Every structure is written in C-alpha cells, then in structure tokens.
Coordinates of C-alpha atoms in Angstrom, one line a residue:
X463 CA 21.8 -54.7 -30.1
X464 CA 25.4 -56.7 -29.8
X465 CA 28.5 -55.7 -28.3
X466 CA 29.8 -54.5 -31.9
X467 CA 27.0 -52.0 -32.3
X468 CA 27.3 -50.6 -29.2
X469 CA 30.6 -50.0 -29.6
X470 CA 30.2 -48.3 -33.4
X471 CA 27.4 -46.0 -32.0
X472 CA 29.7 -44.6 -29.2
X473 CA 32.6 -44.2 -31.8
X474 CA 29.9 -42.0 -33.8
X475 CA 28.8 -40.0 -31.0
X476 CA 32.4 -39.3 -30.1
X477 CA 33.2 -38.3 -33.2
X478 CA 30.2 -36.1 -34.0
X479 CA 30.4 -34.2 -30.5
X480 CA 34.4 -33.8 -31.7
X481 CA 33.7 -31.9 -34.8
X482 CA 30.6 -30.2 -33.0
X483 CA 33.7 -28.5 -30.8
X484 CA 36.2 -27.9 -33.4
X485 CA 33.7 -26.3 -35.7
X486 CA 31.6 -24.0 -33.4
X487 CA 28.5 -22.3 -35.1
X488 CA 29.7 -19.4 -37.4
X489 CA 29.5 -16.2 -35.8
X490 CA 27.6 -13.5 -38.4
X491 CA 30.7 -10.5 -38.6
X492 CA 27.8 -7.5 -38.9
X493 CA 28.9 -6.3 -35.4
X494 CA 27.7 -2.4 -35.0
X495 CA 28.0 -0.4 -31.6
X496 CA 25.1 -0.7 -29.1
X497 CA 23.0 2.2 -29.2
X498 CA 23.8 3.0 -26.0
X499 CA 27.3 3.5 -25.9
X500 CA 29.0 6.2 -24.3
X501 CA 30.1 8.8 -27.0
X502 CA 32.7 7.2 -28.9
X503 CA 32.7 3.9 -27.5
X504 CA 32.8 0.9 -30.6
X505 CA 31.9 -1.3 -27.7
X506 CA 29.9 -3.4 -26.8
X507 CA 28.4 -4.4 -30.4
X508 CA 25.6 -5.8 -31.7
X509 CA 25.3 -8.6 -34.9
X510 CA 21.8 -9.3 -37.0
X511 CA 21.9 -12.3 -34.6
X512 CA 21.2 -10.4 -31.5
X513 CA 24.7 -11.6 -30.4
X514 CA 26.2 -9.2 -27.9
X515 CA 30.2 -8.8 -28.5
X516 CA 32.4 -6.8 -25.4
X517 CA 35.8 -6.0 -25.0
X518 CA 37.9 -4.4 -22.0
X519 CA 41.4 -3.6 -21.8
X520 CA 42.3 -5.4 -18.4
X521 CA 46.0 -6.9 -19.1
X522 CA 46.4 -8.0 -15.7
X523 CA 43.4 -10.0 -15.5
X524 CA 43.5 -13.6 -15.3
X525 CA 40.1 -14.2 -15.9
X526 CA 37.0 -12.0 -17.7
X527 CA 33.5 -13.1 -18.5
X528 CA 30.2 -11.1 -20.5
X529 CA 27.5 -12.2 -17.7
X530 CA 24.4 -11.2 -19.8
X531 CA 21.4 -13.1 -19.8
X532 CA 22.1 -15.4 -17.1
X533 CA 24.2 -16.7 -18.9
X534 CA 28.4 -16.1 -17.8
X535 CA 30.5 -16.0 -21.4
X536 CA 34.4 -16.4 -21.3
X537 CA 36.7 -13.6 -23.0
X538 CA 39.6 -14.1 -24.5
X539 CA 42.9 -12.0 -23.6
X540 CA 45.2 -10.8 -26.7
X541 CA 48.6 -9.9 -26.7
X542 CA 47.8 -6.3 -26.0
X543 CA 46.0 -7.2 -22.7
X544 CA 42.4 -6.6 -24.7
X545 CA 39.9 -9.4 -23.6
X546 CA 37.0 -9.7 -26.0
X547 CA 34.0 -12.4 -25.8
X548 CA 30.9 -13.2 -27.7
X549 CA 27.1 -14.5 -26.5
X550 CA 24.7 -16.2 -27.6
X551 CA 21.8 -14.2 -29.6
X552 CA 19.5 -12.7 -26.9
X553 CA 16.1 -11.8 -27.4
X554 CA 14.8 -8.4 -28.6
X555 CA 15.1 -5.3 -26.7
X556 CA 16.6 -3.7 -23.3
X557 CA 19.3 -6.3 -20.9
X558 CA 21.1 -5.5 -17.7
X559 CA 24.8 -7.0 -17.8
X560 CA 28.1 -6.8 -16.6
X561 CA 31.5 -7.8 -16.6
X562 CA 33.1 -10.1 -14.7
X563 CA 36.7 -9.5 -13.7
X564 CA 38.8 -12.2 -11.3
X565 CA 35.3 -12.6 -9.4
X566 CA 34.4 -9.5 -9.1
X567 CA 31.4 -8.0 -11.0
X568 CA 31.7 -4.3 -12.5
X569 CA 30.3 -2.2 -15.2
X570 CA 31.3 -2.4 -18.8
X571 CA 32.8 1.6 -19.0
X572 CA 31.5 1.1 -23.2
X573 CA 27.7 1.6 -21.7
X574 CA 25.7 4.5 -20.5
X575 CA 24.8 3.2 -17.3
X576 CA 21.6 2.7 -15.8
X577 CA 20.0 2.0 -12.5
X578 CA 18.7 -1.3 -12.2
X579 CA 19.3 -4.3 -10.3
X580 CA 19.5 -2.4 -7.5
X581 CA 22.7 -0.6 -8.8
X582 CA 24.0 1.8 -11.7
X583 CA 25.5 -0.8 -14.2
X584 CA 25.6 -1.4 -17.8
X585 CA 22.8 -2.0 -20.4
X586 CA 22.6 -3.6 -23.6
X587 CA 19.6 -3.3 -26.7
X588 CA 19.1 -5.2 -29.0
X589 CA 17.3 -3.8 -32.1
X590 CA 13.3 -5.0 -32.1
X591 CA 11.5 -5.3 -35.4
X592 CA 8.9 -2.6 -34.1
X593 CA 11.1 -0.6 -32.5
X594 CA 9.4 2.1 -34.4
X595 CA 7.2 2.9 -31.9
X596 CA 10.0 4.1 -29.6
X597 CA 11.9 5.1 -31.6
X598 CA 13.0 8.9 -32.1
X599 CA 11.2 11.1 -34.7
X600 CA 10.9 14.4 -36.2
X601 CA 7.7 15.0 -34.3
X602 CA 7.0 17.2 -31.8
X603 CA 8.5 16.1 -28.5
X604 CA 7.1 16.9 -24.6
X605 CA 9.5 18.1 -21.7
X606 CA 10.4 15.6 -19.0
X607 CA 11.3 17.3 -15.4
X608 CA 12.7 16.8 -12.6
X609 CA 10.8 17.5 -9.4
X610 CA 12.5 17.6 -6.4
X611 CA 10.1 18.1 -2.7
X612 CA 10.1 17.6 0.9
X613 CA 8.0 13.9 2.1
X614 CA 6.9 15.0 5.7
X615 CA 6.2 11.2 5.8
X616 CA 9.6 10.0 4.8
X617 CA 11.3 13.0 6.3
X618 CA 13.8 13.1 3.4
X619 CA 13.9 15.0 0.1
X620 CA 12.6 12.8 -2.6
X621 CA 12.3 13.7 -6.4
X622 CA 9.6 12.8 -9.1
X623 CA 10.1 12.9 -13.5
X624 CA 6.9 14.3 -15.1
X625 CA 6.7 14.2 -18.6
X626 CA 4.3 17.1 -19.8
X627 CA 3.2 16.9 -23.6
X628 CA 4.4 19.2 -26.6
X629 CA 1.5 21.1 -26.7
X630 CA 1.6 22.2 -22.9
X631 CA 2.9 25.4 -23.3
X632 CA 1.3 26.2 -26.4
X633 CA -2.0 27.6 -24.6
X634 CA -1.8 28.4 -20.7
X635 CA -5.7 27.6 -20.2
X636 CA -5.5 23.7 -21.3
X637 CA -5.4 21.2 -18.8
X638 CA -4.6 17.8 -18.5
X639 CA -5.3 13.8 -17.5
X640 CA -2.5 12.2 -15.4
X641 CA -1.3 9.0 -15.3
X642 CA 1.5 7.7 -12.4
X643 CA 3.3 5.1 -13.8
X644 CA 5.4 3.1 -11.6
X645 CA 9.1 1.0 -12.0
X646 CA 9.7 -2.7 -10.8
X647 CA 11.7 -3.6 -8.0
X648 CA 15.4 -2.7 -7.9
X649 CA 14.8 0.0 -10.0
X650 CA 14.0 3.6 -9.7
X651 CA 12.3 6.9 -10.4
X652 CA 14.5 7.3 -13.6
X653 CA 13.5 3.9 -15.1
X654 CA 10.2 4.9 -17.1
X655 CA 12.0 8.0 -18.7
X656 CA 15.7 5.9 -19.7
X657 CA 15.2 2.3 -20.2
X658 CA 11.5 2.4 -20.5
X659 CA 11.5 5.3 -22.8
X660 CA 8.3 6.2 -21.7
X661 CA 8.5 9.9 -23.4
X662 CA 9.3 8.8 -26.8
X663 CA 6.2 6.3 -26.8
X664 CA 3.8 9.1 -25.7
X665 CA 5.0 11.7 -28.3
X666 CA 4.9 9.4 -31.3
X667 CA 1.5 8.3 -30.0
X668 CA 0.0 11.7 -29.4
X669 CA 1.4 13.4 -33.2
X670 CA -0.1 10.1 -34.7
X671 CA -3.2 10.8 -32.7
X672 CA -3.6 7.4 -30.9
X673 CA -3.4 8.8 -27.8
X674 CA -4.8 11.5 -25.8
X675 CA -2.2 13.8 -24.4
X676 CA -1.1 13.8 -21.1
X677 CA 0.9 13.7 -18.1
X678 CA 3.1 11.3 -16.9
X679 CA 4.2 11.1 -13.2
X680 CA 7.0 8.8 -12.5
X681 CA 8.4 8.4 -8.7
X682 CA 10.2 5.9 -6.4
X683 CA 8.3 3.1 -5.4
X684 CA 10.7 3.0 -2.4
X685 CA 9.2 5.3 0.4
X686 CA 9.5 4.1 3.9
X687 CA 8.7 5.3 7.5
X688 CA 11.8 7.0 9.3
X689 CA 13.3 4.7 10.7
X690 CA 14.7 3.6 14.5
X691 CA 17.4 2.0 15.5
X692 CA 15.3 -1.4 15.7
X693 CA 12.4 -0.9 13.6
X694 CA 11.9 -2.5 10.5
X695 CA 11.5 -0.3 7.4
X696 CA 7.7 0.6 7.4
X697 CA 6.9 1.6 3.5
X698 CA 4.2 4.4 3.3
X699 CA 4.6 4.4 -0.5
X700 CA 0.6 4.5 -1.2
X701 CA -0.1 7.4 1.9
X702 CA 3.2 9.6 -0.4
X703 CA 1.1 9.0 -3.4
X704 CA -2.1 9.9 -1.9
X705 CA -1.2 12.5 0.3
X706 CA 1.8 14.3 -1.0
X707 CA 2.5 13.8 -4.8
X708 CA -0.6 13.8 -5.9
X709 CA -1.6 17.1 -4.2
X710 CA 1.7 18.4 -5.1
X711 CA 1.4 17.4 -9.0
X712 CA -2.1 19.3 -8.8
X713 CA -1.0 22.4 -7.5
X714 CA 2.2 22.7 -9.5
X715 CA 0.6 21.5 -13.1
X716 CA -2.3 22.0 -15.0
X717 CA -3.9 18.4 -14.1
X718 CA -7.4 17.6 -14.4
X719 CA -8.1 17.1 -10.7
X720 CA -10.6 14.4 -10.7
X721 CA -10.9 10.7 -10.7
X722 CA -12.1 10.4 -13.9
X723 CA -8.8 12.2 -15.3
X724 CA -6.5 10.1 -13.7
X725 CA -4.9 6.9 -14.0
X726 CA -2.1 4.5 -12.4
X727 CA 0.3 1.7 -13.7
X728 CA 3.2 -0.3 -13.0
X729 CA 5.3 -3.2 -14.1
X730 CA 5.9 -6.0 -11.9
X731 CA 6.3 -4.8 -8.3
X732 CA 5.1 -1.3 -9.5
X733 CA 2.0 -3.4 -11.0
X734 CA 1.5 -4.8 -7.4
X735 CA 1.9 -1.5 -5.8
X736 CA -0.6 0.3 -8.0
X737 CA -3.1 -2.2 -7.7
X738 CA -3.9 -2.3 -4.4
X739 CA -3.6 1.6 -4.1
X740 CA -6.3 2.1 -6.3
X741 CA -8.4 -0.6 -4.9
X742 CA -7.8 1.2 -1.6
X743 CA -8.9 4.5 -3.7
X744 CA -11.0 4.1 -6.3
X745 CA -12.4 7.8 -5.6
X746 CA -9.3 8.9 -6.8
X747 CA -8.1 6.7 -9.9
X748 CA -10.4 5.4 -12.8
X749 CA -7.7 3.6 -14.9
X750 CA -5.4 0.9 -14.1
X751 CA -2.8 -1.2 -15.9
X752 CA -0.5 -4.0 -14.9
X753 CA 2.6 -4.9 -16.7
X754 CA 4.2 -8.6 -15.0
X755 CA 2.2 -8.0 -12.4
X756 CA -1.0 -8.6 -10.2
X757 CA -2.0 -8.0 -6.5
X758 CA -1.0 -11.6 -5.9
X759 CA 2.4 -11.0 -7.0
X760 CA 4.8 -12.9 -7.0
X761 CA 2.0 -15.5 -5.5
X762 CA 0.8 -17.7 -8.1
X763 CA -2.1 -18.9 -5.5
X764 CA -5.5 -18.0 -6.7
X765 CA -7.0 -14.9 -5.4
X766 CA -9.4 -15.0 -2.2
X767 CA -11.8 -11.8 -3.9
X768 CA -13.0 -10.8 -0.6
X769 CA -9.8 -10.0 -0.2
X770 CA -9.0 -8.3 -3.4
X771 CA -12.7 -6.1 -2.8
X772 CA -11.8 -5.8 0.7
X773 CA -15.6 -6.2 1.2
X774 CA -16.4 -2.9 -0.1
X775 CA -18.1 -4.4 -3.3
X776 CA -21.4 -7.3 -3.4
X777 CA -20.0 -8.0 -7.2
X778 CA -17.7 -7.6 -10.3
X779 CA -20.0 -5.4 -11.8
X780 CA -20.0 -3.0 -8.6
X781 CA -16.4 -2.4 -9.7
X782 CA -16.8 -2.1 -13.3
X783 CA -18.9 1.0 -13.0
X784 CA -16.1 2.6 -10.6
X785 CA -13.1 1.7 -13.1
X786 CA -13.3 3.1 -16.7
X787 CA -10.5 0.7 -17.2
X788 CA -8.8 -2.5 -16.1
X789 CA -5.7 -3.7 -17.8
X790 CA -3.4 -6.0 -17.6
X791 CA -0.2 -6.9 -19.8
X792 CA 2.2 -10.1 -20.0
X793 CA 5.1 -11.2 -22.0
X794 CA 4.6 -14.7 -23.5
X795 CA 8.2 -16.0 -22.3
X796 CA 7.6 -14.7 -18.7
X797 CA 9.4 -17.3 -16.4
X798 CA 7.7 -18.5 -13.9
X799 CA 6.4 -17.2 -11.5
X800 CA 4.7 -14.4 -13.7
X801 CA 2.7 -16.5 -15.9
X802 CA 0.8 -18.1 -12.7
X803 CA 0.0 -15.2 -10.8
X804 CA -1.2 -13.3 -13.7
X805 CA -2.9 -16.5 -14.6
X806 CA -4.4 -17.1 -11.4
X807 CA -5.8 -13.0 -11.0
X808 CA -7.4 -13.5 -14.8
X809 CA -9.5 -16.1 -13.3
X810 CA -10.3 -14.6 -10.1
X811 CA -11.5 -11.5 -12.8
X812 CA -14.0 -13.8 -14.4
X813 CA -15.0 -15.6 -11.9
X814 CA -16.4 -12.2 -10.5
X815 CA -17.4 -10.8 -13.7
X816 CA -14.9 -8.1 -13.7
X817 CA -14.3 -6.7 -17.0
X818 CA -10.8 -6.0 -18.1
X819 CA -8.3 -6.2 -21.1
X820 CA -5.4 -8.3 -21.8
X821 CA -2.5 -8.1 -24.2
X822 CA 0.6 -10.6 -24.6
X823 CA 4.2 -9.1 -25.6
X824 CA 5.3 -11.5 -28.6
X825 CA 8.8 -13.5 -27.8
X826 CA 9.7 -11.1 -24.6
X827 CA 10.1 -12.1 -20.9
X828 CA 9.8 -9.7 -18.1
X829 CA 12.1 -7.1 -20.2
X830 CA 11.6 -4.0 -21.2
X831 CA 10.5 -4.4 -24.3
X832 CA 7.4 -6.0 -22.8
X833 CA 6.8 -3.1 -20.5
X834 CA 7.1 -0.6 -23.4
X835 CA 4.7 -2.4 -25.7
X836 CA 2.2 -2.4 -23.0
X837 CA 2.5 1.2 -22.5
X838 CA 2.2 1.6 -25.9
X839 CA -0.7 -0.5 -25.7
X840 CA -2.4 0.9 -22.2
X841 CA -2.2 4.6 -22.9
X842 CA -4.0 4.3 -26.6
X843 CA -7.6 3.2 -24.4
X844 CA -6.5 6.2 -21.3
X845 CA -9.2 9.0 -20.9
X846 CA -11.3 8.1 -24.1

C-alpha cells in the first residue's frame, strides 16, 4: 500500500468516525414511567429499547451522571436547572442504580427504593417478554408477614417474611411444606418478597396448579456471634436456621414438620449458604436449589468431594436417596466467576453420580430476573 493510500484511508476513517458523532443512534421517544416509581413520579422512564431515561432538578450541580449498569451516563442541565440523561438499552428485568451528583452517589427520589448493594437505593425494571409469570393477577393471592423474635444466639431482635398461601386460612386443619429461601449478599430479608417478587410467582403457580402450596420463609443471611471488642464477626447463620427459626416457624405455623416437607434455596451467596447447611443436615431438608451459586462459590476450582460429603457418604448415590431434589440454576450471561464455579460443581456432580437438575435463564446475568425464573422453575418439582 503507497503513501497515497494510506493517506485516503485515514481521511475515510476520520470522516466516518465524524459523522458517527454528529449523528448519534436515534433514540426510540416511547419513554413510559418505570413501574416502580414513587406515586406520581414520570421519572425515571423506560423506551421499547430497554433504554432507561432520568431526570433531577439539581440547578446547582455542576456535574450529574445515570450510573446503571456499570456503565456512568452524562445528564444534561437545562435552563431550569433540570438535568436529564439517557443509557444504553439494558437487558430484561430488575437493576440497582443511582445518581451521581458532583462525586457523590445518591438515590434517584423518582424510585421506590430498595435494599441492595448493601444500602436502600434506587431500582430500575425493565419489562421481560415473560414477565407474565410475575406478574399481578386476578387470582387468589397468599399473605406475606412479618415476624419479628429474639436470636439467643445473636442476642439481638431479628425479623423473618413468611409468605403463607391463599388457601391457609380457608380450613384450620391443613398443613403445610416449607421452603427457606435465602437472598445474595448485600442484600436482605426483604429481597425475596420486593425485588424477587417471590409471592406473586407462587400464587400464579399455585391457582394454575403447577405448584404445590406452601410456605415460604425468608430471613437475613447475616447472623453473627456477639461480638467483642477485638473479635472478628463469628456468623452462626446455619445454628439460627437450625435452632431457632426453624423451631420457631413450626410452632407458630401449620408446617409439616419433617424432612421430607421441607426444603432450602438461595441465590448466589444465599445458594452457598444453603448448600452446605443442608449437607450439614440432610435429616432436616430433602430439597435444595441454587440460583448463581454452589458450595465452591465464588471459587471456580473444582470441588475436592470428600470435602463436599464431609465423608459421611461412600458414593453419589448414598446421597440421592437422602435428597428428593438437587437443583441448580444459572443465567447464560453470568460474568465470570459464576459460570466456573457452577461449572466446576456440575462436574464434581457427575463425576460422583449425583443426580440433580439444571436450568439456564435465557439473555440474563446474575439479576433478578434469573433468580425469579428459577424460582419459578425450582418450586414447580417441590414436594411432588
């Protein structure tokens, strides 16, 4: 190639990157409200795109950014001190964001806000194509409470949500399976119940009869030792479950109080957590799922299974006759290092001859929307 062609190929380039920036990909305008707005809010919106539009009045602001996504999106200030900024489209389903004013991170006061993170903050959803199955409908709906009691081994007041089924008040003598279903990390008790919308998958499930009813028991994964002055947080989380909310959820509701009746599940570090408290008590749980998660977590090593049996098992099938059911659920854009670990575990499963099932979450990461199609999913094959 000569000097001259060089030259013409650069001038090309130049110009094509110029007209890229003056004429920016058309924006759809079919912006509607986010459906979790605070009453009355127009923003933040939501185009057929996925694309997320905000807006803040902040006229002494020098500088505002929509960080959603991982992605940080300049605003631009009008003459009435409104700033107002577009994303890119983002993938189906629930997102934690924020604004960014002069530095300093805050919520959007547009959203309903909701604890993740590690924080109350704001949340964005984008509509899913099956978004059906969550969706609200004229069927009959269950009760989710809130339980408040006493950890002796905490020594602090700690609450739990239990979601009971519509038809648990309709005859005093029925009783129920239970399934605990635990949150990820940085998030809470209240996380199954808002963002995961746990309650609204179980009720369409159960008036459609794909599921079984039957309670849900939702709780902190965070439970640690009372702590010294120079002790390092001790978590007791599996001896709360064992000891105290289970007994507790027994005596206060009509459960089915027996291992075959009773199941536990998580997402992510809740899937971790649940794992290896029912290998540590397989007399007490029969089920088991694991949303973005394993016992290797976030490891993507493979497993060492005298480890994961803790030597209480000569094979696989030893443990497929104890658990009625072993399930595990990924979204197929997980980043790294989901996609390993849960990898890794699969094989460690099959190596040993361990049965279990497997779904994939279409086009989700580790989002809620991939947590709430695999409890859609799990709870179909509970207590069959």
């Amino acid at each position: 190639m000569n000097y001259k062609s060089i030259i013409y190929l650069v001038s090309v380039l130049i110009t094509t990157i110029g007209i890229a920036q003056n004429n920016p990909p058309k924006v759809r305008e079919d912006f509607k409200p986010s459906s979790v707005n605070q009453q009355g809010k127009l923003y933040p919106q939501v185009n057929s795109e996925g694309r997320v539009r905000a807006s803040i009045l902040a006229p002494q602001a020098n500088k505002v950014q929509l960080d959603l996504g991982g992605t940080k999106y300049d605003m631009v200030k009008d003459e009435k001190g409104i700033w107002t900024g577009v994303s890119e489209p983002q993938d189906e389903g629930f997102h934690y964001y924020q604004l960014n004013i002069d530095g300093a991170s805050v919520p959007d006061p547009g959203t309903v806000y909701f604890y993740g993170a590690g924080r109350l903050g704001s949340g964005i959803e984008i509509p899913a194509v099956d978004q059906e199955f969550f969706a609200m409908k004229d069927v009959p709906h269950g009760l989710v409470s809130e339980n408040i009691y006493f950890s002796k081994l905490t020594n602090s007041f700690r609450r739990c949500f239990v979601y009971t089924p519509a038809n648990y008040n309709e005859d005093s003598k029925t009783r129920f399976p239970v399934l605990y279903l635990q949150h990820g990390s940085f998030e809470d008790e209240t996380g199954w119940a808002v963002q995961g919308k746990a309650n609204l998958i179980l009720d369409n499930l159960i008036a459609s009869k794909k599921a079984n009813p039957m309670i849900i028991v939702m709780d902190n994964g965070y439970a640690y030792k009372p702590q010294s002055n120079t002790a390092r947080p001790e978590s007791v989380f599996e001896e709360v479950v064992i000891n105290e909310i289970i007994p507790m959820i027994d005596a206060k509701f009509r459960t089915i109080a027996n291992r075959e009746n009773r199941a536990i599940a998580g997402l992510s570090m809740g899937a971790n957590q649940t794992m290896r408290i029912m290998m540590n008590n397989l007399n007490t749980f029969s089920h088991y799922g694991g949303f973005s998660g394993t016992s290797n977590y976030p490891s993507t090593d493979a497993i060492d299974v005298n480890t994961f049996l803790d030597g209480k098992f000569k094979d696989g099938n030893v443990l497929n006759k104890k658990v009625k059911l072993f399930w595990l659920g990924l979204g197929t854009k997980e980043p790294n290092p989901f996609p390993g670990s849960v990898g890794a575990f699969r094989t460690m499963l099959e190596q040993q001859g361990i049965r279990y099932a497997y779904y994939e979450s279409p086009e989700t990461a580790h989002e809620w929307l991939t947590w709430r199609r695999c409890l859609n999913q799990f709870v179909t094959q509970l207590f069959k």
